[in-house]
Amino acid sequence: MSFTADRLLLFGATGDLAQRMLLPSLCALHADKLVPDDLEIVGTARQPFDDAGYRNFAREALEKFMPPERRGSMATFLNRLTYQPLDANDIAGYAALAEKVGQPSQGLAIFLSTAPNLFEPTIAGLTAGGLAGSTTRIGLEKPLGTSLETSREINDAVARAFPEDRTFRIDHYLGKETVQNLLALRFANIMFEPLWNAAHIDHVQITVAETVGLEGRVGFYDGAGALRDMVQNHMLQLLALVAMEPPANFNATAIRDEKVKVLRTLRQVTPDETVTGQYRAGAIGGQPVPGYDEELGKDSDTETFVAIKAHLDNWRWKGVPFYLRTGKRLPERRTEIVVQFRNVPHSIFAGKGAQTVPNQLLISLQPHEDIRLSLMAKVPGLDRDGIRLRSVPLDIAMDDAFAGPTKRIAYERLLLDLIEGDQTLFVRRDEVEAQWEWIDGIRASWAGNGVTPKNYTAGSWGPSAAIALTERGGVTWHE
Ligand code: NAP
């Protein structure tokens, strides 16, 4: 049902995500008059704030996490906020929450920024409190389970109260401008699509490198690991956008239909197609950092690094490896997609002593949003000793190309889409399940083959086996 929500109910309103991302995003949307004038935002968590106390809390968060130049409308934004304390497990407490939310004139958007073990009791409470009617939609933060089975349990619990068209599963990578730009690059330009297949592409690399270690996420991360924390969601979404067939329209059904088809073609990897690692003490940016076991305070078999050689069993991508790599305590924070084209079939320059280097498309998401296409060019000169060719970049720094428009963080986009009801950038249940099915297979193969993480030094690019993984195929990681 199409409606623009005029109430937003935010669970986990005192949490880290709410402070760093959700409140600043909502404040920015308010400042730019993008949310309805009558939108009221009700926060809830266990902390016993009243409305004024929560507004103070929110102001402090905004002062900490919003750039000063974006805080102009903060005071009027804070007036939109109210707060109701609630333990999400306390079913009886939802009546008071419903009273606080009141009767929206159009509809209610709910955002669960809480741990997933609270999703089931929250859904039950929302139903009991009469907050799950046909004009309510719900947004769910990741992680949606730890396996196919547990994600089905969560999805079943959600589906008991909210049909799929009112369920918005967040993968905040999809809210990033460059990720959406991938669709523009592929489908708004004529030159890539004819080459976008096994005949012309040698391999694809997707890297999500972090310099941070455990940070405060000790309890959560050690039960998850890099495969479930990063690959299952963000990296497989990137892979799906790179590999999918052209959708017929830019709408939620068309795009998600194509993504899920790709995810279902992922071939189960063999044990020698994955490498796992765990960082040991080292240095990042010249600063010494402890090992994972020291940060955790105990030994652990959780992988903080994973590299995978993935294959898609379909016509377009047969024989093209997709190398995925993610890890903590790597030398730099970097998220990028590298599309490595094949070499020209015949070089007319070979007889003149020149080598051609295959073209490469680099789509960089972090720390900068850039697109770089490497092309061969002739080095100027009279060529008496032969022709010299060199690979030169055709560079688009998105910040420079689009200096005018306001830069939006992913949650601004996603919260607005949730309020307005556009599911295009949210993950459908069948996608999540296809993702988990592949991930569960990898975990089962690790368990079956006794795979445990290899050590790597913090500040390196992971275990040396990760280098061997690509080099066996004649490929070097982009560094
Ligand atoms: P967090 O800092 O631990 O916050 C959890 C929130 O849940 C707090 O507001 C907490 O408030 C509330 N809460 C905890 N137990 C509750 C209960 N029994 N009843 C009602 N409220 C309860 O976690 P977070 O980092 O904000 O993350 C929230 C969710 O987003 C998690 O699922 C996380 O995996 C996901 N996520 C977070 C990030 C991030 O950058 N932080 C990124 C991606 C996804 P009280 O203690 O006052 O109840």
XYZ file of C-alpha atoms and ligand atoms in Angstrom:
527
model
C 0.000 0.000 0.000
C 1.383 3.370 -0.973
C 1.606 6.033 1.719
C 4.115 8.485 3.108
C 4.539 7.846 6.801
C 3.842 10.735 9.128
C 5.050 8.837 12.215
C 8.435 7.194 12.608
C 8.979 4.831 15.524
C 12.647 4.232 16.198
C 13.663 1.225 18.300
C 17.211 1.364 19.654
C 16.893 5.149 19.798
C 19.747 5.448 22.297
C 22.153 3.136 20.466
C 25.362 3.792 18.616
C 23.729 3.609 15.179
C 20.974 6.006 16.213
C 23.486 8.526 17.523
C 26.012 8.323 14.694
C 23.755 7.797 11.689
C 19.999 7.786 12.198
C 19.463 11.005 14.162
C 21.941 12.997 12.012
C 20.296 11.622 8.843
C 16.811 12.504 10.018
C 17.992 15.957 11.063
C 19.540 16.510 7.618
C 16.328 15.394 5.889
C 14.386 17.752 8.131
C 16.770 20.643 7.385
C 16.265 20.142 3.654
C 12.475 19.837 4.066
C 12.501 16.339 2.594
C 10.359 14.707 5.266
C 6.656 15.548 5.665
C 5.987 18.699 7.736
C 3.895 16.705 10.166
C 6.372 13.820 10.648
C 6.660 12.934 14.335
C 9.519 10.732 15.501
C 9.064 8.563 18.576
C 12.221 7.033 20.018
C 12.204 3.996 22.263
C 14.723 1.948 24.258
C 15.015 0.933 27.899
C 16.708 4.083 29.194
C 14.159 5.998 31.257
C 14.100 9.319 29.400
C 11.117 11.632 29.178
C 10.648 13.686 25.984
C 12.850 16.534 27.202
C 15.559 14.123 28.368
C 15.621 12.379 25.004
C 15.788 15.679 23.141
C 18.835 16.563 25.210
C 20.350 13.190 24.443
C 19.633 13.663 20.726
C 21.081 17.197 20.758
C 24.324 15.913 22.230
C 24.484 13.181 19.588
C 23.889 15.698 16.785
C 26.522 18.062 18.168
C 28.971 15.186 18.224
C 28.194 13.528 14.914
C 26.838 16.222 12.589
C 29.094 18.747 10.877
C 28.454 22.245 12.307
C 27.328 23.643 8.946
C 24.522 21.048 8.802
C 23.128 21.781 12.272
C 21.162 24.924 11.380
C 17.719 23.373 11.782
C 18.594 21.279 14.823
C 16.265 23.072 17.243
C 13.160 22.615 15.097
C 14.182 19.020 14.372
C 14.377 18.237 18.088
C 10.757 19.401 18.433
C 9.725 16.450 16.291
C 11.151 13.973 18.814
C 9.340 12.270 21.665
C 10.362 9.215 23.654
C 8.761 6.223 25.342
C 10.856 3.915 27.541
C 10.215 0.237 26.850
C 11.911 -3.103 27.293
C 11.191 -4.710 23.939
C 10.557 -8.033 25.696
C 7.738 -6.547 27.784
C 4.627 -7.236 25.725
C 2.380 -5.335 28.142
C 4.452 -2.178 27.642
C 3.457 -1.814 23.973
C 0.047 -0.380 24.878
C 1.741 2.707 26.309
C 4.017 2.862 23.254
C 0.973 2.744 20.965
C -0.576 5.559 22.959
C 2.589 7.608 22.549
C 2.673 6.955 18.803
C -0.987 7.952 18.531
C -2.976 7.723 15.328
C -0.967 8.651 12.235
C -3.028 10.318 9.553
C -1.223 8.511 6.702
C 0.875 5.725 8.152
C 3.633 4.581 10.465
C 7.221 3.598 9.623
C 9.068 1.539 12.224
C 12.830 1.112 12.251
C 14.355 -1.674 14.360
C 17.882 -0.558 15.203
C 18.224 -3.249 17.837
C 19.890 -6.634 18.091
C 18.048 -9.250 16.005
C 17.241 -11.380 19.073
C 14.795 -8.594 19.958
C 13.022 -8.719 16.582
C 10.632 -11.566 17.496
C 9.435 -10.104 20.825
C 9.222 -6.676 19.196
C 7.015 -7.961 16.385
C 4.821 -9.765 18.943
C 4.586 -6.585 21.027
C 3.794 -4.402 18.019
C 1.015 -6.811 17.042
C -0.383 -6.905 20.581
C -0.229 -3.114 20.812
C -2.086 -2.661 17.521
C 0.965 -1.104 15.863
C 1.283 -3.586 12.987
C -1.725 -2.633 10.867
C -1.926 -2.275 7.104
C -0.551 1.264 7.206
C 2.634 0.286 9.044
C 5.891 -0.677 7.386
C 8.971 -1.982 9.147
C 12.706 -1.494 8.534
C 15.149 -4.072 9.899
C 18.842 -3.555 10.534
C 21.332 -6.306 9.806
C 22.331 -8.931 10.817
C 19.303 -10.944 9.786
C 20.317 -14.154 11.467
C 23.556 -16.086 11.486
C 22.543 -18.813 9.013
C 19.799 -19.670 6.550
C 17.845 -21.355 9.329
C 18.040 -18.465 11.808
C 17.357 -15.883 9.111
C 14.235 -17.875 8.141
C 13.101 -17.805 11.753
C 13.462 -14.022 11.859
C 11.847 -13.573 8.463
C 8.961 -15.875 9.445
C 8.397 -13.910 12.653
C 8.389 -10.648 10.706
C 6.136 -12.103 8.010
C 3.529 -13.057 10.597
C 2.846 -9.350 11.076
C 4.261 -7.632 7.981
C 3.882 -8.811 4.375
C 6.946 -8.557 2.141
C 5.799 -5.299 0.551
C 5.890 -3.633 3.964
C 9.195 -5.190 5.077
C 12.355 -3.160 4.411
C 15.610 -5.069 5.063
C 18.515 -2.695 5.251
C 21.892 -3.212 3.681
C 23.312 0.259 4.061
C 25.747 -0.301 1.170
C 22.744 -0.029 -1.145
C 22.166 3.503 0.162
C 25.646 4.592 -0.926
C 25.745 6.888 -3.914
C 28.539 4.984 -5.673
C 26.701 1.712 -5.366
C 23.706 3.226 -7.118
C 26.107 4.792 -9.571
C 27.169 1.300 -10.538
C 23.721 0.924 -12.069
C 24.127 4.221 -13.924
C 27.570 3.212 -15.148
C 26.363 -0.144 -16.424
C 22.946 0.771 -17.752
C 23.133 4.438 -18.760
C 26.223 3.986 -20.966
C 26.399 2.023 -24.190
C 30.054 1.082 -24.038
C 30.224 -1.275 -21.068
C 27.321 -3.649 -21.515
C 28.530 -5.287 -24.785
C 31.848 -6.066 -23.056
C 30.351 -7.057 -19.696
C 30.709 -10.825 -20.006
C 33.097 -13.765 -19.987
C 34.290 -13.046 -23.526
C 35.797 -9.709 -22.496
C 36.217 -9.753 -18.731
C 39.014 -11.798 -17.216
C 38.004 -11.500 -13.572
C 36.415 -9.202 -11.008
C 37.805 -8.263 -7.600
C 35.770 -6.874 -4.730
C 37.699 -5.649 -1.690
C 36.321 -4.289 1.579
C 39.354 -3.478 3.718
C 39.138 -2.016 7.210
C 41.955 -0.718 9.393
C 39.927 -1.024 12.584
C 40.000 -4.053 14.848
C 37.227 -5.191 17.120
C 36.283 -1.688 18.329
C 33.453 -2.098 20.839
C 31.831 -4.989 18.976
C 33.441 -7.798 20.986
C 30.287 -9.768 21.817
C 28.796 -9.484 18.359
C 31.853 -9.907 16.150
C 33.344 -12.997 17.698
C 30.087 -14.838 17.086
C 29.976 -13.658 13.475
C 33.357 -13.286 11.729
C 34.234 -11.627 8.441
C 32.245 -14.027 6.258
C 28.946 -13.360 7.995
C 29.625 -9.737 8.929
C 30.708 -8.515 5.482
C 30.477 -11.102 2.723
C 26.964 -12.406 3.402
C 25.405 -8.994 2.968
C 27.418 -6.055 1.600
C 29.847 -7.921 -0.649
C 27.252 -10.227 -2.151
C 25.045 -7.226 -2.848
C 27.942 -5.561 -4.671
C 28.605 -8.773 -6.583
C 24.936 -9.020 -7.547
C 24.887 -5.449 -8.876
C 28.050 -6.042 -10.903
C 26.890 -9.366 -12.318
C 23.132 -9.031 -12.805
C 21.393 -8.916 -16.159
C 19.964 -5.517 -17.187
C 16.629 -5.025 -15.431
C 13.822 -3.697 -17.623
C 12.956 -0.875 -15.222
C 14.385 0.977 -12.278
C 11.953 -0.382 -9.741
C 12.085 -2.649 -6.722
C 10.726 -5.774 -8.400
C 12.786 -5.562 -11.582
C 16.082 -4.868 -9.827
C 15.619 -7.392 -7.051
C 14.470 -10.085 -9.502
C 17.761 -9.717 -11.369
C 19.895 -9.659 -8.220
C 18.356 -12.807 -6.821
C 18.908 -14.660 -10.105
C 22.630 -13.916 -9.835
C 22.830 -14.897 -6.182
C 21.259 -18.243 -7.011
C 23.936 -18.971 -9.602
C 26.787 -18.767 -7.072
C 28.630 -22.070 -7.271
C 29.545 -23.719 -3.988
C 33.236 -23.019 -3.409
C 35.752 -25.750 -2.674
C 38.012 -25.504 0.428
C 40.989 -24.432 -1.713
C 38.946 -21.506 -3.041
C 38.789 -19.760 0.339
C 41.422 -18.397 2.717
C 40.676 -17.280 6.259
C 42.871 -15.300 8.607
C 43.032 -13.700 12.021
C 45.223 -10.702 12.785
C 48.101 -10.762 15.204
C 49.770 -7.725 16.763
C 51.291 -5.355 14.233
C 51.117 -1.716 13.217
C 48.600 0.417 11.330
C 49.777 3.780 10.069
C 52.924 3.445 12.177
C 50.946 2.838 15.392
C 51.285 -0.508 17.198
C 48.013 -2.419 17.547
C 47.262 -5.604 19.487
C 46.251 -8.945 18.000
C 42.637 -10.121 17.822
C 43.102 -12.626 20.646
C 44.560 -9.886 22.858
C 41.663 -7.524 22.082
C 39.213 -10.329 22.736
C 40.983 -11.524 25.858
C 40.887 -15.176 24.812
C 41.733 -17.541 21.957
C 39.203 -17.723 19.163
C 38.691 -19.428 15.804
C 36.765 -16.486 14.368
C 38.083 -15.249 11.029
C 38.849 -11.528 10.795
C 39.876 -11.952 7.145
C 38.427 -13.947 4.314
C 39.297 -14.236 0.641
C 37.123 -16.224 -1.745
C 37.346 -17.215 -5.379
C 33.686 -17.271 -6.363
C 32.091 -18.453 -9.605
C 28.736 -17.747 -11.159
C 27.338 -20.655 -13.106
C 25.499 -18.828 -15.831
C 26.010 -18.038 -19.482
C 27.360 -14.532 -19.004
C 29.973 -15.292 -16.364
C 31.084 -18.863 -17.043
C 34.768 -19.163 -16.183
C 35.153 -15.616 -14.789
C 36.348 -15.687 -11.169
C 34.964 -13.118 -8.749
C 37.629 -12.634 -6.083
C 36.200 -11.343 -2.828
C 38.405 -10.133 -0.002
C 37.600 -8.464 3.293
C 39.423 -8.077 6.569
C 40.100 -6.083 9.673
C 43.437 -4.456 10.508
C 44.449 -4.260 6.852
C 46.838 -1.469 5.797
C 44.141 0.946 4.607
C 40.415 1.536 4.643
C 39.311 0.788 1.144
C 36.204 -0.507 -0.597
C 36.495 -1.077 -4.322
C 35.422 -3.133 -7.270
C 37.943 -3.929 -9.987
C 36.703 -5.164 -13.339
C 39.673 -6.575 -15.204
C 39.140 -6.798 -18.947
C 40.945 -9.256 -21.208
C 43.794 -8.233 -23.443
C 43.222 -7.323 -27.080
C 43.061 -10.529 -29.149
C 45.934 -9.458 -31.389
C 48.375 -6.615 -30.826
C 49.549 -4.782 -33.919
C 52.187 -3.170 -31.684
C 53.920 -6.399 -30.659
C 56.231 -6.234 -33.677
C 57.204 -2.703 -32.629
C 58.301 -3.814 -29.186
C 55.260 -2.454 -27.355
C 53.139 -4.377 -24.902
C 49.461 -3.797 -24.371
C 48.124 -3.902 -20.830
C 44.494 -5.023 -20.504
C 41.983 -2.313 -19.640
C 40.754 -2.101 -16.092
C 37.728 -0.406 -14.571
C 38.154 0.569 -10.935
C 35.078 1.599 -9.004
C 36.148 2.983 -5.682
C 33.557 3.382 -2.910
C 35.770 4.234 0.057
C 37.564 6.322 1.143
C 36.820 8.285 -2.059
C 34.108 7.800 -4.614
C 36.004 7.526 -7.875
C 35.672 5.714 -11.149
C 38.847 5.065 -13.105
C 39.155 3.377 -16.466
C 42.676 2.532 -17.548
C 43.306 2.855 -21.266
C 46.368 2.259 -23.409
C 47.946 5.351 -24.951
C 51.050 5.955 -26.989
C 53.934 7.627 -25.202
C 54.764 10.767 -27.260
C 57.913 10.539 -29.323
C 59.337 9.753 -32.752
C 59.528 6.036 -31.966
C 62.907 5.426 -33.632
C 63.544 2.601 -31.134
C 60.041 1.191 -31.333
C 56.642 2.279 -30.166
C 56.049 2.740 -26.472
C 52.576 2.328 -25.009
C 51.472 3.129 -21.513
C 48.342 2.528 -19.491
C 46.813 5.894 -18.491
C 43.770 6.495 -16.320
C 40.542 8.132 -17.384
C 39.512 9.390 -13.968
C 36.222 10.634 -12.579
C 36.529 11.911 -9.040
C 32.856 12.044 -8.117
C 33.457 14.822 -5.566
C 34.888 17.059 -8.282
C 32.435 16.057 -10.991
C 29.472 16.715 -8.717
C 30.692 19.431 -6.377
C 27.257 21.108 -6.341
C 24.741 18.557 -5.042
C 24.692 17.907 -1.282
C 26.478 14.701 -0.382
C 24.061 12.357 1.359
C 25.006 9.557 3.672
C 23.410 6.183 3.001
C 20.968 6.358 5.905
C 19.466 9.641 4.669
C 18.471 7.913 1.495
C 17.297 4.731 3.187
C 15.273 6.452 5.917
C 13.547 8.628 3.324
C 12.789 5.572 1.173
C 11.372 3.831 4.249
C 9.179 6.830 5.073
C 8.008 7.079 1.452
C 7.752 3.328 0.860
C 10.267 2.714 -1.945
C 11.781 -0.788 -1.610
C 14.257 -0.611 -4.508
C 17.305 -0.259 -2.258
C 16.167 -2.784 0.351
C 16.903 -6.486 0.305
C 14.102 -8.917 -0.461
C 13.677 -12.107 1.544
C 14.637 -14.403 -1.331
C 17.896 -12.465 -1.769
C 18.792 -12.799 1.909
C 18.076 -16.502 1.768
C 20.103 -17.075 -1.387
C 22.983 -15.211 0.282
C 22.755 -17.334 3.411
C 22.533 -20.563 1.466
C 25.884 -19.890 -0.195
C 27.498 -18.678 3.040
C 26.242 -21.710 4.977
C 27.853 -23.938 2.346
C 31.210 -22.211 2.850
C 30.969 -22.551 6.605
C 30.038 -26.212 6.301
C 33.063 -26.815 4.082
C 35.322 -25.095 6.616
C 33.879 -27.216 9.414
C 34.105 -30.403 7.341
C 37.727 -29.772 6.408
C 38.894 -28.455 9.782
C 39.753 -25.033 8.315
C 40.959 -22.577 10.957
C 42.170 -19.016 10.317
C 45.818 -18.466 9.443
C 47.646 -15.714 11.301
C 48.433 -12.426 9.587
C 50.185 -9.397 10.948
C 47.986 -6.360 11.554
C 48.831 -3.852 8.852
C 49.404 -6.494 6.151
C 47.009 -7.572 3.386
C 46.108 -10.831 5.130
C 47.701 -14.285 5.089
C 50.092 -15.056 2.235
C 47.714 -17.822 1.160
C 45.344 -15.065 -0.008
C 47.996 -13.965 -2.487
C 48.463 -17.546 -3.635
C 44.687 -17.842 -4.132
C 44.728 -15.304 -6.949
C 48.215 -16.043 -8.249
C 47.284 -19.631 -9.013
C 44.952 -18.066 -11.603
C 47.623 -15.632 -12.823
C 45.913 -12.725 -11.043
C 47.316 -10.134 -8.636
C 45.189 -8.389 -6.043
C 44.770 -4.707 -6.792
C 46.825 -2.830 -4.196
P 23.835 -0.586 20.436
O 24.669 0.637 20.513
O 24.151 -1.749 21.313
O 22.330 -0.114 20.734
C 21.308 -1.019 20.972
C 20.019 -0.263 21.204
O 19.027 -1.203 21.581
C 20.112 0.750 22.339
O 19.295 1.847 22.052
C 19.558 -0.032 23.506
O 19.060 0.887 24.435
C 18.462 -0.815 22.824
N 18.092 -2.016 23.555
C 18.913 -2.993 23.987
N 18.209 -3.932 24.637
C 16.910 -3.531 24.607
C 15.703 -4.076 25.092
N 15.666 -5.220 25.769
N 14.568 -3.401 24.866
C 14.567 -2.231 24.197
N 15.671 -1.657 23.690
C 16.833 -2.308 23.909
O 23.739 -1.139 18.981
P 23.910 -0.328 17.610
O 25.333 -0.286 17.254
O 23.157 0.947 17.670
O 23.237 -1.306 16.563
C 21.844 -1.505 16.471
C 21.578 -2.558 15.400
O 22.087 -2.082 14.171
C 22.297 -3.882 15.668
O 21.516 -4.939 15.172
C 23.571 -3.766 14.845
O 24.073 -5.021 14.453
C 23.049 -2.989 13.656
N 24.103 -2.229 12.974
C 24.846 -1.311 13.638
C 25.809 -0.593 12.965
C 26.635 0.465 13.661
O 27.433 1.105 12.974
N 26.479 0.689 14.936
C 26.016 -0.812 11.605
C 25.233 -1.746 10.937
C 24.272 -2.440 11.646
P 18.852 0.595 25.996
O 20.092 -0.052 26.487
O 18.560 1.954 26.553
O 17.676 -0.296 26.071
